[in-house]
PDB file of C-alpha atoms in Angstrom:
ATOM      1  CA  MET X   6     -22.817  68.906 -25.675  1.00 62.00           C
ATOM      2  CA  ILE X   7     -21.998  65.966 -27.707  1.00 70.00           C
ATOM      3  CA  LEU X   8     -18.506  65.171 -28.292  1.00 76.00           C
ATOM      4  CA  GLU X   9     -17.229  63.574 -31.737  1.00 85.00           C
ATOM      5  CA  PRO X  10     -14.127  62.049 -31.682  1.00 83.00           C
ATOM      6  CA  LEU X  11     -11.995  63.013 -35.157  1.00 85.00           C
ATOM      7  CA  PHE X  12      -9.958  59.479 -34.652  1.00 92.00           C
ATOM      8  CA  THR X  13     -10.910  56.142 -34.040  1.00 88.00           C
ATOM      9  CA  CYS X  14      -9.227  53.269 -32.453  1.00 91.00           C
ATOM     10  CA  ASP X  15      -6.269  51.889 -34.383  1.00 92.00           C
ATOM     11  CA  ASP X  16      -5.911  55.006 -36.548  1.00 95.00           C
ATOM     12  CA  THR X  17      -2.344  56.427 -37.167  1.00 95.00           C
ATOM     13  CA  VAL X  18      -1.698  59.731 -35.969  1.00 96.00           C
ATOM     14  CA  ARG X  19       0.708  61.844 -35.622  1.00 93.00           C
ATOM     15  CA  VAL X  20       1.863  64.522 -32.622  1.00 91.00           C
ATOM     16  CA  VAL X  21       2.313  67.865 -33.583  1.00 85.00           C
ATOM     17  CA  ARG X  22       4.150  69.295 -30.599  1.00 82.00           C
ATOM     18  CA  ASN X  23       6.654  67.716 -27.747  1.00 85.00           C
ATOM     19  CA  ILE X  24       4.605  65.891 -25.030  1.00 87.00           C
ATOM     20  CA  ARG X  25       6.229  65.934 -21.704  1.00 87.00           C
ATOM     21  CA  ASN X  26       5.276  64.359 -18.157  1.00 88.00           C
ATOM     22  CA  ASP X  27       2.758  66.660 -16.683  1.00 87.00           C
ATOM     23  CA  GLY X  28       3.301  64.671 -13.209  1.00 86.00           C
ATOM     24  CA  THR X  29       0.730  61.826 -14.504  1.00 85.00           C
ATOM     25  CA  TYR X  30       3.401  59.637 -16.408  1.00 86.00           C
ATOM     26  CA  PRO X  31       4.308  57.297 -13.661  1.00 87.00           C
ATOM     27  CA  GLY X  32       8.482  56.404 -13.168  1.00 87.00           C
ATOM     28  CA  GLN X  33       9.373  59.756 -15.123  1.00 85.00           C
ATOM     29  CA  ALA X  34      10.416  62.902 -13.369  1.00 90.00           C
ATOM     30  CA  THR X  35       7.802  66.120 -14.434  1.00 90.00           C
ATOM     31  CA  GLY X  36       9.092  67.787 -17.011  1.00 87.00           C
ATOM     32  CA  VAL X  37      10.556  65.184 -19.205  1.00 87.00           C
ATOM     33  CA  LEU X  38      10.502  64.579 -22.790  1.00 86.00           C
ATOM     34  CA  LEU X  39       7.906  61.664 -23.481  1.00 90.00           C
ATOM     35  CA  VAL X  40       7.057  61.985 -26.542  1.00 90.00           C
ATOM     36  CA  ARG X  41       8.598  64.303 -29.834  1.00 86.00           C
ATOM     37  CA  ARG X  42       6.884  66.136 -31.638  1.00 85.00           C
ATOM     38  CA  GLY X  43       6.362  64.327 -35.392  1.00 87.00           C
ATOM     39  CA  SER X  44       6.072  60.909 -33.856  1.00 92.00           C
ATOM     40  CA  VAL X  45       3.562  58.435 -35.016  1.00 95.00           C
ATOM     41  CA  GLY X  46       1.470  56.500 -32.773  1.00 95.00           C
ATOM     42  CA  TYR X  47      -1.475  54.219 -32.726  1.00 96.00           C
ATOM     43  CA  VAL X  48      -4.991  55.289 -31.021  1.00 96.00           C
ATOM     44  CA  ARG X  49      -5.543  52.599 -28.177  1.00 94.00           C
ATOM     45  CA  HIS X  50      -8.540  54.290 -26.590  1.00 93.00           C
ATOM     46  CA  ILE X  51     -10.727  57.246 -26.944  1.00 90.00           C
ATOM     47  CA  GLY X  52     -11.934  58.806 -23.452  1.00 87.00           C
ATOM     48  CA  VAL X  53     -13.265  62.090 -22.079  1.00 81.00           C
ATOM     49  CA  PHE X  54     -11.863  64.585 -19.541  1.00 79.00           C
ATOM     50  CA  LEU X  55     -13.886  67.343 -17.523  1.00 80.00           C
ATOM     51  CA  GLN X  56     -16.853  66.464 -20.008  1.00 77.00           C
ATOM     52  CA  ASP X  57     -15.459  68.467 -22.776  1.00 80.00           C
ATOM     53  CA  GLN X  58     -12.242  67.370 -23.870  1.00 83.00           C
ATOM     54  CA  ILE X  59     -11.695  64.128 -25.951  1.00 88.00           C
ATOM     55  CA  ILE X  60      -8.687  62.525 -24.598  1.00 90.00           C
ATOM     56  CA  TYR X  61      -6.810  59.767 -26.994  1.00 94.00           C
ATOM     57  CA  THR X  62      -4.690  57.075 -25.616  1.00 94.00           C
ATOM     58  CA  VAL X  63      -1.885  56.588 -28.100  1.00 95.00           C
ATOM     59  CA  HIS X  64       0.595  54.048 -28.145  1.00 96.00           C
ATOM     60  CA  PHE X  65       3.735  55.500 -29.812  1.00 94.00           C
ATOM     61  CA  LEU X  66       6.413  52.394 -30.707  1.00 89.00           C
ATOM     62  CA  GLU X  67       9.688  54.561 -31.459  1.00 82.00           C
ATOM     63  CA  GLY X  68      11.660  56.324 -28.624  1.00 70.00           C
ATOM     64  CA  GLY X  69      10.680  54.091 -25.621  1.00 75.00           C
ATOM     65  CA  ASN X  70       7.377  52.376 -26.602  1.00 85.00           C
ATOM     66  CA  ARG X  71       5.222  54.551 -24.507  1.00 90.00           C
ATOM     67  CA  VAL X  72       1.377  55.014 -24.408  1.00 93.00           C
ATOM     68  CA  VAL X  73       0.318  58.827 -23.622  1.00 92.00           C
ATOM     69  CA  GLY X  74      -2.687  60.544 -23.207  1.00 92.00           C
ATOM     70  CA  CYS X  75      -3.430  63.171 -26.047  1.00 91.00           C
ATOM     71  CA  ARG X  76      -5.936  66.009 -26.593  1.00 88.00           C
ATOM     72  CA  GLU X  77      -7.001  65.998 -30.103  1.00 90.00           C
ATOM     73  CA  SER X  78      -5.334  69.367 -30.675  1.00 86.00           C
ATOM     74  CA  GLU X  79      -2.174  67.768 -30.394  1.00 88.00           C
ATOM     75  CA  LEU X  80      -2.940  65.177 -33.296  1.00 91.00           C
ATOM     76  CA  ILE X  81      -3.314  64.900 -36.881  1.00 91.00           C
ATOM     77  CA  ALA X  82      -3.697  62.206 -39.492  1.00 93.00           C
ATOM     78  CA  ALA X  83      -0.152  60.403 -39.463  1.00 93.00           C
ATOM     79  CA  ASP X  84      -0.574  61.051 -43.598  1.00 91.00           C
ATOM     80  CA  ALA X  85      -1.303  64.622 -43.181  1.00 87.00           C
ATOM     81  CA  PRO X  86       1.090  66.735 -44.688  1.00 82.00           C
ATOM     82  CA  TRP X  87       4.172  67.383 -42.032  1.00 80.00           C
ATOM     83  CA  ILE X  88       7.766  69.189 -42.469  1.00 77.00           C
ATOM     84  CA  SER X  89      10.127  68.069 -39.588  1.00 79.00           C
ATOM     85  CA  ASN X  90      12.600  70.211 -37.837  1.00 82.00           C
ATOM     86  CA  ARG X  91      15.691  69.262 -36.857  1.00 85.00           C
ATOM     87  CA  PHE X  92      15.787  71.262 -33.490  1.00 87.00           C
ATOM     88  CA  GLU X  93      13.343  71.821 -30.668  1.00 82.00           C
ATOM     89  CA  ARG X  94      12.963  74.604 -27.696  1.00 82.00           C
ATOM     90  CA  GLY X  95      16.034  73.945 -25.289  1.00 84.00           C
ATOM     91  CA  ASP X  96      18.481  72.505 -28.068  1.00 89.00           C
ATOM     92  CA  ARG X  97      21.978  73.925 -27.945  1.00 92.00           C
ATOM     93  CA  VAL X  98      23.063  74.757 -31.313  1.00 95.00           C
ATOM     94  CA  THR X  99      26.026  76.263 -33.109  1.00 95.00           C
ATOM     95  CA  ALA X 100      25.587  78.767 -35.648  1.00 94.00           C
ATOM     96  CA  LEU X 101      26.883  78.298 -39.224  1.00 93.00           C
ATOM     97  CA  ARG X 102      27.604  82.037 -40.058  1.00 92.00           C
ATOM     98  CA  ALA X 103      28.377  84.914 -38.321  1.00 93.00           C
ATOM     99  CA  LEU X 104      25.171  87.488 -37.083  1.00 92.00           C
ATOM    100  CA  ALA X 105      25.294  91.092 -37.468  1.00 90.00           C
ATOM    101  CA  VAL X 106      22.927  93.612 -36.414  1.00 89.00           C
ATOM    102  CA  GLY X 107      23.445  97.063 -38.060  1.00 90.00           C
ATOM    103  CA  GLY X 108      26.342  95.950 -40.043  1.00 90.00           C
ATOM    104  CA  LYS X 109      28.028  94.877 -36.745  1.00 92.00           C
ATOM    105  CA  ILE X 110      29.263  91.307 -36.216  1.00 92.00           C
ATOM    106  CA  THR X 111      27.470  90.519 -32.895  1.00 91.00           C
ATOM    107  CA  VAL X 112      27.467  86.730 -32.777  1.00 93.00           C
ATOM    108  CA  ASP X 113      30.818  84.859 -34.723  1.00 93.00           C
ATOM    109  CA  ALA X 114      30.376  81.717 -36.525  1.00 93.00           C
ATOM    110  CA  GLY X 115      30.711  78.850 -34.171  1.00 93.00           C
ATOM    111  CA  ALA X 116      29.113  80.541 -31.266  1.00 94.00           C
ATOM    112  CA  VAL X 117      26.582  78.260 -29.388  1.00 95.00           C
ATOM    113  CA  GLY X 118      23.212  79.334 -28.412  1.00 95.00           C
ATOM    114  CA  GLU X 119      19.954  77.977 -27.171  1.00 94.00           C
ATOM    115  CA  VAL X 120      16.818  77.234 -29.090  1.00 92.00           C
ATOM    116  CA  MET X 121      13.855  79.429 -27.494  1.00 91.00           C
ATOM    117  CA  ALA X 122      11.072  78.816 -29.866  1.00 88.00           C
ATOM    118  CA  VAL X 123      10.322  77.172 -33.140  1.00 85.00           C
ATOM    119  CA  LEU X 124       8.300  78.902 -35.575  1.00 82.00           C
ATOM    120  CA  ARG X 125       6.471  76.570 -37.843  1.00 76.00           C
ATOM    121  CA  GLU X 126       4.312  77.821 -41.113  1.00 73.00           C
ATOM    122  CA  PRO X 127       2.651  75.169 -43.743  1.00 66.00           C
ATOM    123  CA  ASP X 128       5.144  73.906 -46.230  1.00 70.00           C
ATOM    124  CA  ALA X 129       7.843  75.634 -45.172  1.00 75.00           C
ATOM    125  CA  PRO X 130      11.114  75.097 -43.299  1.00 79.00           C
ATOM    126  CA  ALA X 131      11.432  75.727 -39.498  1.00 83.00           C
ATOM    127  CA  ILE X 132      12.779  79.036 -38.349  1.00 89.00           C
ATOM    128  CA  TYR X 133      14.199  79.619 -34.704  1.00 93.00           C
ATOM    129  CA  HIS X 134      14.442  81.975 -32.169  1.00 95.00           C
ATOM    130  CA  VAL X 135      17.926  81.475 -30.541  1.00 96.00           C
ATOM    131  CA  LEU X 136      19.279  82.897 -27.816  1.00 96.00           C
ATOM    132  CA  PHE X 137      23.013  84.130 -28.003  1.00 95.00           C
ATOM    133  CA  GLY X 138      24.242  85.635 -25.061  1.00 91.00           C
ATOM    134  CA  LYS X 139      21.703  88.466 -23.949  1.00 91.00           C
ATOM    135  CA  ARG X 140      20.153  88.758 -27.571  1.00 92.00           C
ATOM    136  CA  VAL X 141      17.345  86.351 -29.533  1.00 95.00           C
ATOM    137  CA  PHE X 142      18.021  86.067 -33.216  1.00 95.00           C
ATOM    138  CA  GLU X 143      15.326  84.746 -35.755  1.00 93.00           C
ATOM    139  CA  ILE X 144      17.531  82.290 -37.630  1.00 93.00           C
ATOM    140  CA  PRO X 145      16.483  79.377 -40.481  1.00 92.00           C
ATOM    141  CA  GLU X 146      17.293  76.064 -39.759  1.00 90.00           C
ATOM    142  CA  LYS X 147      19.981  75.778 -42.733  1.00 91.00           C
ATOM    143  CA  SER X 148      22.034  78.312 -40.500  1.00 93.00           C
ATOM    144  CA  LEU X 149      22.294  76.042 -37.425  1.00 94.00           C
ATOM    145  CA  ARG X 150      23.719  72.482 -36.487  1.00 90.00           C
ATOM    146  CA  PRO X 151      23.762  70.717 -33.298  1.00 90.00           C
ATOM    147  CA  GLU X 152      26.214  72.234 -30.823  1.00 88.00           C
ATOM    148  CA  ASP X 153      29.303  69.958 -31.014  1.00 74.00           C
ATOM    149  CA  THR X 154      30.101  67.473 -28.189  1.00 54.00           C
TER     150      THR X 154
END
């Protein structure tokens, strides 16, 4: 099997998912966010892992000037269509509107919840699964704001 890389050295790429430390990035705890989804970087090296995965060494200048290994499936060309989103899994958010189930308000406007998932469709704003108390609601981005600090 011959692996053909999609990108070449010096290509500008965008990461399509958050990159967290899997334990291989020195000086950072496992699980720490290294590169936020949507960040743009430059391919510096192309390698192979386990003879069946292409790994790109990508230099991300923003957000800490990091050099991180990325799988091909985690990257798109930087000029490819992209719609950013404000929130990520684990972010604390505030509901801008009351939420009701069966006509009964179950979450008041101003309640704080946690983003459990980000749902993305091409050419559409993000929708979020947000946990309020013990219930998860599917909420459009325009109905949320960052938690007040």
